[in-house]
Amino acid sequence: MFDERRSGRTEDISPRAKTIEKWRKRIEESQTGSWTKLLITDIELSCHPVVLSGHGCFGQYLHKIGKEESSKCHHCQDENDSAEHTLFECPSWDEDRREMENVSDLGVATNPGNIVRFMLSGPQKWEALATYTQKVLSTKEIAEREIEKPGGPRSRRLI
């Protein structure tokens, strides 16, 4: 997507649509990943992909790959910013999390033990989770880009 934008080429199909089509084809042709295929029947409607992998703008992952000096959360200063921390624990996302949980009939807060039941119990709940993860992770990704900008706190990569 970056190369296409940089080249100035314009295509009938957007770079995002091309990427999604490549992913769809790889998933369909893959002999592995049956569990993922079962959970994600339509990649365009799925939650933010990094939620499933734990990769992305999580301090734990960024520290593991050498982009961060620690696994600390930049939003609440917790010592271990993981996907689980971000989605279920970080106080920075409490309001967004409550908004998502308002469509829940679980009677308890969402957590790793009940989130699959929550998201698979109906389209409204799936959409609530997808909206929540997209909003939170997009915000984290924007913050990550700001940190990496020239002159930003991490303008020089650690690796």
Coordinates of N, CA, C and O in Angstrom, one line a residue:
M1 N 0.8 -1.2 0.0 CA 0.0 0.0 0.0 C 0.9 1.3 0.0 O 0.6 2.2 -0.7
F2 N 1.9 1.2 0.8 CA 2.8 2.4 0.9 C 3.5 2.6 -0.5 O 3.5 3.7 -0.9
D3 N 4.0 1.6 -1.1 CA 4.7 1.7 -2.4 C 3.8 2.2 -3.4 O 4.1 3.1 -4.2
E4 N 2.5 1.8 -3.4 CA 1.6 2.2 -4.4 C 1.2 3.7 -4.2 O 1.2 4.5 -5.2
R5 N 1.0 4.1 -3.0 CA 0.7 5.5 -2.7 C 1.9 6.4 -3.1 O 1.8 7.4 -3.7
R6 N 3.1 5.9 -2.8 CA 4.3 6.7 -3.0 C 4.6 6.8 -4.5 O 5.1 7.9 -5.0
S7 N 4.2 5.8 -5.3 CA 4.5 5.8 -6.7 C 3.5 6.8 -7.5 O 3.8 7.2 -8.6
G8 N 2.4 7.1 -6.8 CA 1.4 8.0 -7.5 C 0.5 7.3 -8.4 O -0.3 7.9 -9.1
R9 N 0.7 5.9 -8.5 CA -0.2 5.2 -9.4 C -1.7 5.2 -8.8 O -1.9 5.2 -7.6
T10 N -2.6 5.2 -9.7 CA -4.0 5.1 -9.2 C -4.6 3.9 -9.9 O -4.4 3.6 -11.1
E11 N -5.2 3.1 -9.1 CA -5.8 1.8 -9.6 C -7.3 1.9 -9.4 O -7.8 2.6 -8.5
D12 N -8.0 1.0 -10.1 CA -9.4 0.9 -9.9 C -9.8 0.3 -8.5 O -10.8 0.7 -7.9
I13 N -8.9 -0.5 -8.0 CA -9.1 -1.2 -6.7 C -8.2 -0.5 -5.7 O -7.0 -0.3 -6.0
S14 N -8.7 -0.1 -4.5 CA -7.9 0.5 -3.5 C -6.8 -0.4 -3.0 O -7.0 -1.6 -3.0
P15 N -5.7 0.1 -2.5 CA -4.7 -0.7 -1.9 C -5.3 -1.6 -0.7 O -4.9 -2.8 -0.6
R16 N -6.2 -1.0 0.1 CA -6.8 -1.8 1.1 C -7.6 -3.0 0.6 O -7.5 -4.1 1.1
A17 N -8.4 -2.7 -0.4 CA -9.2 -3.8 -1.0 C -8.3 -4.9 -1.6 O -8.6 -6.1 -1.5
K18 N -7.2 -4.5 -2.2 CA -6.2 -5.5 -2.8 C -5.6 -6.3 -1.6 O -5.5 -7.5 -1.8
T19 N -5.3 -5.7 -0.5 CA -4.7 -6.4 0.6 C -5.7 -7.4 1.2 O -5.4 -8.5 1.4
I20 N -6.9 -6.9 1.4 CA -8.0 -7.8 1.9 C -8.2 -9.0 1.0 O -8.3 -10.1 1.4
E21 N -8.2 -8.8 -0.3 CA -8.4 -9.8 -1.3 C -7.2 -10.8 -1.2 O -7.4 -12.0 -1.3
K22 N -6.0 -10.3 -1.1 CA -4.8 -11.2 -0.9 C -5.0 -12.1 0.4 O -4.7 -13.3 0.3
W23 N -5.4 -11.4 1.5 CA -5.6 -12.2 2.7 C -6.6 -13.2 2.6 O -6.5 -14.4 3.0
R24 N -7.7 -12.8 1.9 CA -8.9 -13.8 1.7 C -8.4 -15.0 0.9 O -8.7 -16.1 1.3
K25 N -7.6 -14.7 -0.1 CA -7.1 -15.8 -1.0 C -6.2 -16.7 -0.2 O -6.3 -18.0 -0.2
R26 N -5.3 -16.1 0.6 CA -4.3 -16.9 1.4 C -5.1 -17.8 2.4 O -4.7 -18.9 2.7
I27 N -6.1 -17.2 3.1 CA -6.8 -17.9 4.1 C -7.6 -19.1 3.4 O -7.5 -20.2 3.9
E28 N -8.2 -18.9 2.3 CA -8.9 -19.9 1.6 C -8.0 -21.0 1.1 O -8.4 -22.2 1.2
E29 N -6.8 -20.7 0.7 CA -5.9 -21.7 0.2 C -5.1 -22.4 1.2 O -4.5 -23.5 1.0
S30 N -5.0 -21.8 2.4 CA -4.2 -22.4 3.5 C -4.7 -23.7 4.0 O -5.9 -23.9 4.1
Q31 N -3.7 -24.6 4.3 CA -4.1 -25.9 4.9 C -4.1 -25.8 6.4 O -4.4 -26.8 7.1
T32 N -3.7 -24.7 6.9 CA -3.6 -24.5 8.4 C -4.6 -23.4 8.8 O -5.2 -22.8 7.9
G33 N -4.7 -23.1 10.1 CA -5.5 -22.0 10.5 C -7.0 -22.3 10.6 O -7.8 -21.4 10.4
S34 N -7.4 -23.6 10.7 CA -8.8 -23.9 10.7 C -9.6 -23.2 11.8 O -10.7 -22.8 11.6
W35 N -8.9 -23.0 13.0 CA -9.6 -22.3 14.1 C -9.9 -20.9 13.7 O -11.0 -20.3 13.9
T36 N -8.9 -20.2 13.1 CA -9.0 -18.8 12.7 C -10.1 -18.7 11.6 O -10.9 -17.8 11.6
K37 N -10.1 -19.7 10.7 CA -11.1 -19.7 9.6 C -12.5 -19.8 10.2 O -13.4 -19.2 9.7
L38 N -12.6 -20.6 11.2 CA -13.9 -20.8 11.9 C -14.4 -19.5 12.5 O -15.6 -19.1 12.4
L39 N -13.5 -18.8 13.2 CA -13.9 -17.6 13.9 C -14.1 -16.4 12.9 O -14.9 -15.5 13.2
I40 N -13.2 -16.3 11.9 CA -13.3 -15.2 11.0 C -13.8 -15.6 9.6 O -13.0 -16.1 8.8
T41 N -15.1 -15.5 9.4 CA -15.6 -16.0 8.2 C -15.6 -14.9 7.1 O -15.6 -15.1 5.9
D42 N -15.5 -13.6 7.5 CA -15.4 -12.5 6.6 C -14.4 -11.5 7.1 O -14.6 -10.8 8.1
I43 N -13.2 -11.5 6.5 CA -12.1 -10.7 7.0 C -12.4 -9.2 7.1 O -11.9 -8.5 7.9
E44 N -13.3 -8.8 6.2 CA -13.6 -7.3 6.2 C -14.5 -7.0 7.4 O -14.5 -5.8 7.9
L45 N -15.2 -7.9 8.0 CA -16.1 -7.7 9.1 C -15.4 -8.1 10.4 O -16.0 -7.9 11.5
S46 N -14.2 -8.6 10.4 CA -13.6 -9.1 11.6 C -13.1 -7.9 12.5 O -13.0 -6.8 12.0
C47 N -12.8 -8.2 13.7 CA -12.2 -7.3 14.6 C -10.8 -6.9 14.1 O -10.3 -7.6 13.2
H48 N -10.3 -5.9 14.7 CA -8.9 -5.5 14.3 C -8.0 -6.7 14.4 O -7.9 -7.4 15.4
P49 N -7.3 -7.1 13.3 CA -6.5 -8.3 13.2 C -5.5 -8.5 14.4 O -5.2 -9.6 14.8
V50 N -4.9 -7.4 14.9 CA -3.9 -7.6 15.9 C -4.4 -8.1 17.2 O -3.7 -8.6 18.0
V51 N -5.7 -8.0 17.4 CA -6.3 -8.5 18.6 C -6.1 -10.0 18.7 O -5.8 -10.6 19.8
L52 N -6.2 -10.7 17.6 CA -6.0 -12.2 17.6 C -4.5 -12.6 17.7 O -4.2 -13.6 18.3
S53 N -3.6 -11.8 17.2 CA -2.2 -12.1 17.2 C -1.4 -11.6 18.3 O -0.4 -12.2 18.7
G54 N -1.9 -10.5 18.9 CA -1.1 -9.9 20.0 C 0.0 -9.0 19.4 O 0.7 -8.4 20.2
H55 N 0.1 -8.9 18.1 CA 1.1 -8.1 17.5 C 0.5 -6.7 17.3 O -0.7 -6.5 17.2
G56 N 1.3 -5.7 17.2 CA 0.8 -4.3 17.0 C 1.3 -3.4 18.0 O 2.4 -3.5 18.5
C57 N 0.6 -2.4 18.3 CA 1.0 -1.3 19.2 C 0.9 -1.6 20.7 O 0.3 -0.8 21.5
F58 N 1.3 -2.8 21.1 CA 1.3 -3.2 22.5 C 2.7 -3.2 23.0 O 3.6 -3.7 22.3
G59 N 2.9 -2.5 24.1 CA 4.3 -2.4 24.7 C 5.0 -3.8 24.7 O 6.2 -3.9 24.5
Q60 N 4.3 -4.8 25.1 CA 4.9 -6.1 25.2 C 5.5 -6.6 23.9 O 6.6 -7.1 23.8
Y61 N 4.7 -6.4 22.8 CA 5.2 -6.8 21.5 C 6.3 -5.9 21.0 O 7.3 -6.4 20.5
L62 N 6.1 -4.6 21.2 CA 7.1 -3.6 20.7 C 8.5 -3.9 21.5 O 9.5 -3.7 20.9
H63 N 8.4 -4.2 22.7 CA 9.6 -4.5 23.5 C 10.2 -5.8 23.0 O 11.5 -5.8 22.8
K64 N 9.4 -6.8 22.7 CA 9.9 -8.1 22.2 C 10.7 -7.9 20.9 O 11.7 -8.6 20.6
I65 N 10.2 -7.0 20.0 CA 10.9 -6.9 18.7 C 11.9 -5.7 18.7 O 12.5 -5.4 17.7
G66 N 12.2 -5.2 19.9 CA 13.2 -4.2 20.0 C 12.9 -2.8 19.7 O 13.8 -1.9 19.5
K67 N 11.6 -2.4 19.6 CA 11.2 -1.1 19.3 C 10.9 -0.3 20.5 O 10.7 0.9 20.5
E68 N 10.8 -0.9 21.7 CA 10.6 -0.2 22.9 C 11.6 -0.7 23.9 O 12.0 -1.9 23.9
E69 N 12.0 0.1 24.9 CA 12.9 -0.2 25.9 C 12.2 -1.1 27.0 O 12.9 -1.8 27.8
S70 N 10.9 -0.9 27.1 CA 10.2 -1.7 28.1 C 8.8 -2.1 27.5 O 8.5 -1.6 26.4
S71 N 8.0 -2.8 28.3 CA 6.7 -3.2 27.8 C 5.6 -2.3 28.4 O 4.5 -2.7 28.4
K72 N 6.0 -1.2 28.9 CA 5.1 -0.3 29.6 C 4.0 0.3 28.7 O 4.3 0.5 27.5
C73 N 2.8 0.5 29.2 CA 1.7 1.0 28.5 C 1.9 2.6 28.5 O 2.0 3.2 29.5
H74 N 1.8 3.2 27.3 CA 2.0 4.6 27.2 C 0.7 5.4 27.6 O 0.7 6.6 27.7
H75 N -0.4 4.6 27.8 CA -1.7 5.3 28.1 C -2.0 5.3 29.5 O -2.7 6.2 30.0
C76 N -1.5 4.3 30.3 CA -1.8 4.3 31.7 C -0.5 4.0 32.6 O -0.6 4.0 33.8
Q77 N 0.6 3.8 32.0 CA 1.9 3.5 32.6 C 1.9 2.1 33.3 O 2.8 1.9 34.1
D78 N 1.0 1.2 33.1 CA 1.1 -0.1 33.6 C 2.3 -0.7 33.0 O 2.8 -0.4 31.9
E79 N 2.9 -1.6 33.8 CA 4.2 -2.2 33.4 C 4.2 -3.2 32.3 O 5.2 -3.4 31.6
N80 N 3.0 -3.7 32.0 CA 2.9 -4.7 30.9 C 1.7 -4.5 30.0 O 0.6 -4.9 30.2
D81 N 2.0 -3.8 28.9 CA 0.9 -3.5 27.9 C 0.8 -4.6 26.9 O 1.6 -4.7 25.9
S82 N -0.1 -5.5 27.1 CA -0.4 -6.6 26.2 C -1.8 -6.4 25.6 O -2.5 -5.4 25.9
A83 N -2.1 -7.2 24.6 CA -3.5 -7.1 24.0 C -4.5 -7.3 25.1 O -5.5 -6.6 25.2
E84 N -4.3 -8.2 26.1 CA -5.2 -8.4 27.2 C -5.3 -7.2 28.0 O -6.5 -6.7 28.4
H85 N -4.2 -6.6 28.4 CA -4.2 -5.3 29.2 C -5.0 -4.3 28.5 O -5.9 -3.6 29.0
T86 N -4.7 -4.0 27.2 CA -5.4 -3.0 26.4 C -6.9 -3.2 26.3 O -7.7 -2.3 26.6
L87 N -7.3 -4.4 26.0 CA -8.7 -4.6 25.7 C -9.6 -4.8 27.0 O -10.7 -4.4 27.0
F88 N -9.0 -5.3 28.1 CA -9.8 -5.6 29.2 C -9.5 -4.9 30.5 O -10.3 -4.8 31.4
E89 N -8.3 -4.3 30.6 CA -7.8 -3.7 31.9 C -7.5 -2.2 31.8 O -7.6 -1.5 32.8
C90 N -6.9 -1.7 30.8 CA -6.4 -0.4 30.7 C -7.5 0.7 31.0 O -8.5 0.7 30.3
P91 N -7.3 1.5 32.1 CA -8.3 2.4 32.5 C -8.5 3.5 31.4 O -9.6 4.2 31.4
S92 N -7.6 3.7 30.5 CA -7.7 4.7 29.4 C -8.9 4.4 28.5 O -9.4 5.2 27.8
W93 N -9.3 3.1 28.5 CA -10.3 2.7 27.5 C -11.6 2.3 28.3 O -12.5 1.7 27.7
D94 N -11.7 2.6 29.6 CA -12.9 2.2 30.4 C -14.2 2.7 29.8 O -15.1 1.9 29.7
E95 N -14.2 3.9 29.4 CA -15.5 4.4 28.8 C -15.9 3.7 27.5 O -17.0 3.3 27.3
D96 N -14.9 3.5 26.6 CA -15.2 2.8 25.4 C -15.6 1.3 25.7 O -16.5 0.8 25.0
R97 N -14.9 0.7 26.7 CA -15.2 -0.7 27.0 C -16.7 -0.8 27.6 O -17.4 -1.7 27.2
R98 N -17.0 0.2 28.4 CA -18.4 0.2 28.9 C -19.4 0.4 27.8 O -20.5 -0.3 27.8
E99 N -19.1 1.2 26.9 CA -20.0 1.4 25.7 C -20.2 0.1 25.0 O -21.3 -0.3 24.6
M100 N -19.1 -0.7 24.8 CA -19.2 -2.0 24.1 C -20.0 -2.9 24.9 O -20.9 -3.6 24.4
E101 N -19.8 -2.9 26.2 CA -20.4 -3.9 27.1 C -21.9 -3.6 27.3 O -22.7 -4.4 27.8
N102 N -22.4 -2.4 27.0 CA -23.8 -2.0 27.1 C -24.7 -2.9 26.3 O -25.9 -3.0 26.6
V103 N -24.1 -3.5 25.2 CA -24.9 -4.4 24.4 C -24.9 -5.8 24.9 O -25.5 -6.7 24.3
S104 N -24.2 -6.0 26.0 CA -23.9 -7.4 26.6 C -25.1 -7.8 27.5 O -25.6 -6.9 28.2
D105 N -25.4 -9.0 27.5 CA -26.3 -9.6 28.5 C -25.6 -10.6 29.4 O -26.2 -11.4 30.0
L106 N -24.3 -10.4 29.4 CA -23.4 -11.4 30.2 C -23.6 -11.1 31.7 O -23.4 -12.0 32.5
G107 N -23.9 -9.9 32.1 CA -24.1 -9.6 33.5 C -22.8 -9.3 34.2 O -22.7 -9.0 35.4
V108 N -21.7 -9.5 33.5 CA -20.3 -9.2 34.0 C -19.5 -8.5 32.9 O -19.9 -8.5 31.8
A109 N -18.4 -7.9 33.3 CA -17.5 -7.3 32.4 C -16.9 -8.3 31.4 O -16.7 -9.5 31.8
T110 N -16.7 -7.9 30.2 CA -16.0 -8.8 29.3 C -14.6 -9.1 29.8 O -14.0 -8.2 30.4
N111 N -14.1 -10.3 29.5 CA -12.8 -10.7 29.9 C -12.4 -11.8 28.9 O -13.2 -12.2 28.1
P112 N -11.1 -12.2 29.0 CA -10.6 -13.3 28.0 C -11.5 -14.5 28.1 O -11.6 -15.2 27.1
G113 N -12.1 -14.8 29.2 CA -12.9 -16.1 29.3 C -14.3 -16.0 28.7 O -14.9 -17.0 28.4
N114 N -14.8 -14.8 28.5 CA -16.1 -14.7 27.9 C -16.2 -13.9 26.6 O -17.3 -13.8 26.1
I115 N -15.1 -13.4 26.1 CA -15.2 -12.5 25.0 C -15.6 -13.2 23.7 O -16.3 -12.7 22.9
V116 N -15.2 -14.5 23.6 CA -15.6 -15.2 22.4 C -17.1 -15.5 22.4 O -17.8 -15.3 21.4
R117 N -17.6 -15.9 23.6 CA -19.1 -16.1 23.7 C -19.8 -14.7 23.4 O -20.8 -14.7 22.7
F118 N -19.3 -13.6 23.9 CA -19.9 -12.3 23.7 C -19.9 -12.0 22.2 O -21.0 -11.7 21.6
M119 N -18.8 -12.1 21.5 CA -18.7 -11.7 20.1 C -19.5 -12.7 19.2 O -19.9 -12.2 18.1
L120 N -19.7 -13.9 19.5 CA -20.4 -14.9 18.7 C -21.8 -15.0 19.0 O -22.6 -15.7 18.3
S121 N -22.3 -14.2 20.0 CA -23.7 -14.4 20.4 C -24.7 -13.5 19.6 O -25.8 -13.4 19.9
G122 N -24.2 -12.8 18.6 CA -25.1 -12.1 17.7 C -24.4 -10.9 17.0 O -23.3 -10.5 17.4
P123 N -25.0 -10.5 15.9 CA -24.3 -9.5 15.1 C -24.1 -8.2 15.8 O -23.1 -7.5 15.6
Q124 N -25.1 -7.8 16.6 CA -24.9 -6.5 17.4 C -23.7 -6.6 18.3 O -23.0 -5.6 18.4
K125 N -23.5 -7.7 18.9 CA -22.3 -7.8 19.8 C -21.0 -7.9 19.1 O -20.0 -7.3 19.5
W126 N -21.1 -8.6 18.0 CA -19.9 -8.6 17.1 C -19.5 -7.2 16.7 O -18.3 -6.8 16.7
E127 N -20.5 -6.5 16.2 CA -20.3 -5.1 15.7 C -19.8 -4.2 16.9 O -18.9 -3.4 16.7
A128 N -20.3 -4.4 18.1 CA -19.9 -3.6 19.2 C -18.4 -3.9 19.5 O -17.6 -3.0 19.8
L129 N -18.0 -5.2 19.5 CA -16.6 -5.5 19.7 C -15.7 -5.0 18.6 O -14.6 -4.4 18.9
A130 N -16.1 -5.1 17.4 CA -15.3 -4.7 16.2 C -15.2 -3.2 16.3 O -14.1 -2.6 16.1
T131 N -16.2 -2.4 16.7 CA -16.1 -1.0 16.8 C -15.2 -0.6 17.9 O -14.3 0.3 17.8
Y132 N -15.3 -1.3 19.1 CA -14.4 -1.0 20.2 C -13.0 -1.3 19.9 O -12.1 -0.4 20.1
T133 N -12.7 -2.4 19.3 CA -11.3 -2.7 19.0 C -10.7 -1.8 17.9 O -9.5 -1.4 18.1
Q134 N -11.5 -1.5 16.9 CA -11.0 -0.6 15.9 C -10.7 0.8 16.5 O -9.7 1.4 16.2
K135 N -11.6 1.3 17.3 CA -11.4 2.6 17.9 C -10.1 2.7 18.8 O -9.3 3.5 18.7
V136 N -10.0 1.7 19.7 CA -8.9 1.7 20.7 C -7.6 1.4 20.0 O -6.6 2.2 20.2
L137 N -7.5 0.5 19.1 CA -6.3 0.2 18.4 C -5.9 1.2 17.4 O -4.7 1.5 17.2
S138 N -6.8 1.9 16.7 CA -6.5 3.0 15.9 C -5.9 4.1 16.6 O -4.9 4.7 16.2
T139 N -6.5 4.4 17.8 CA -5.9 5.4 18.7 C -4.5 5.1 19.1 O -3.6 6.0 19.1
K140 N -4.3 3.8 19.5 CA -2.9 3.4 19.9 C -2.0 3.5 18.7 O -0.8 3.9 18.9
E141 N -2.4 3.2 17.5 CA -1.6 3.2 16.3 C -1.2 4.7 16.0 O 0.0 5.0 15.6
I142 N -2.1 5.6 16.1 CA -1.9 7.0 15.9 C -0.8 7.5 16.9 O 0.1 8.2 16.5
A143 N -1.0 7.1 18.2 CA -0.1 7.5 19.2 C 1.3 7.0 18.9 O 2.3 7.6 19.1
E144 N 1.4 5.7 18.4 CA 2.6 5.1 18.1 C 3.4 5.8 17.0 O 4.6 6.1 17.1
R145 N 2.6 6.3 16.0 CA 3.2 7.0 14.9 C 3.8 8.4 15.4 O 4.8 8.8 14.9
E146 N 3.0 9.0 16.3 CA 3.5 10.3 16.9 C 4.8 10.1 17.6 O 5.7 10.9 17.6
I147 N 4.9 9.0 18.4 CA 6.1 8.7 19.1 C 7.3 8.5 18.2 O 8.4 8.9 18.5
E148 N 7.1 7.9 17.0 CA 8.1 7.6 16.1 C 8.5 8.7 15.1 O 9.5 8.7 14.4
K149 N 7.7 9.8 15.1 CA 7.9 11.0 14.2 C 9.3 11.5 14.5 O 9.8 11.5 15.6
P150 N 10.0 12.1 13.5 CA 11.2 12.8 13.7 C 11.1 13.8 14.8 O 10.1 14.6 14.8
G151 N 12.0 13.8 15.8 CA 11.9 14.7 16.9 C 11.0 14.2 18.0 O 11.0 14.7 19.1
G152 N 10.3 13.1 17.8 CA 9.4 12.5 18.8 C 10.3 11.7 19.8 O 11.5 11.5 19.6
P153 N 9.7 11.2 20.9 CA 10.5 10.5 21.9 C 11.2 9.3 21.4 O 12.2 8.9 22.0
R154 N 10.8 8.7 20.3 CA 11.4 7.5 19.8 C 11.7 7.6 18.4 O 11.5 6.7 17.6
S155 N 12.2 8.8 17.9 CA 12.5 9.0 16.5 C 13.6 8.2 16.0 O 13.8 7.9 14.9
R156 N 14.4 7.7 16.9 CA 15.5 6.8 16.6 C 15.2 5.4 17.1 O 14.9 5.2 18.3
R157 N 15.0 4.5 16.2 CA 14.7 3.1 16.5 C 15.7 2.5 17.5 O 16.9 2.8 17.4
L158 N 15.3 1.6 18.4 CA 16.2 1.0 19.3 C 17.0 -0.1 18.7 O 18.0 -0.5 19.2
I159 N 16.5 -0.7 17.5 CA 17.3 -1.8 16.9 C 18.1 -1.3 15.8 O 18.0 -0.2 15.3

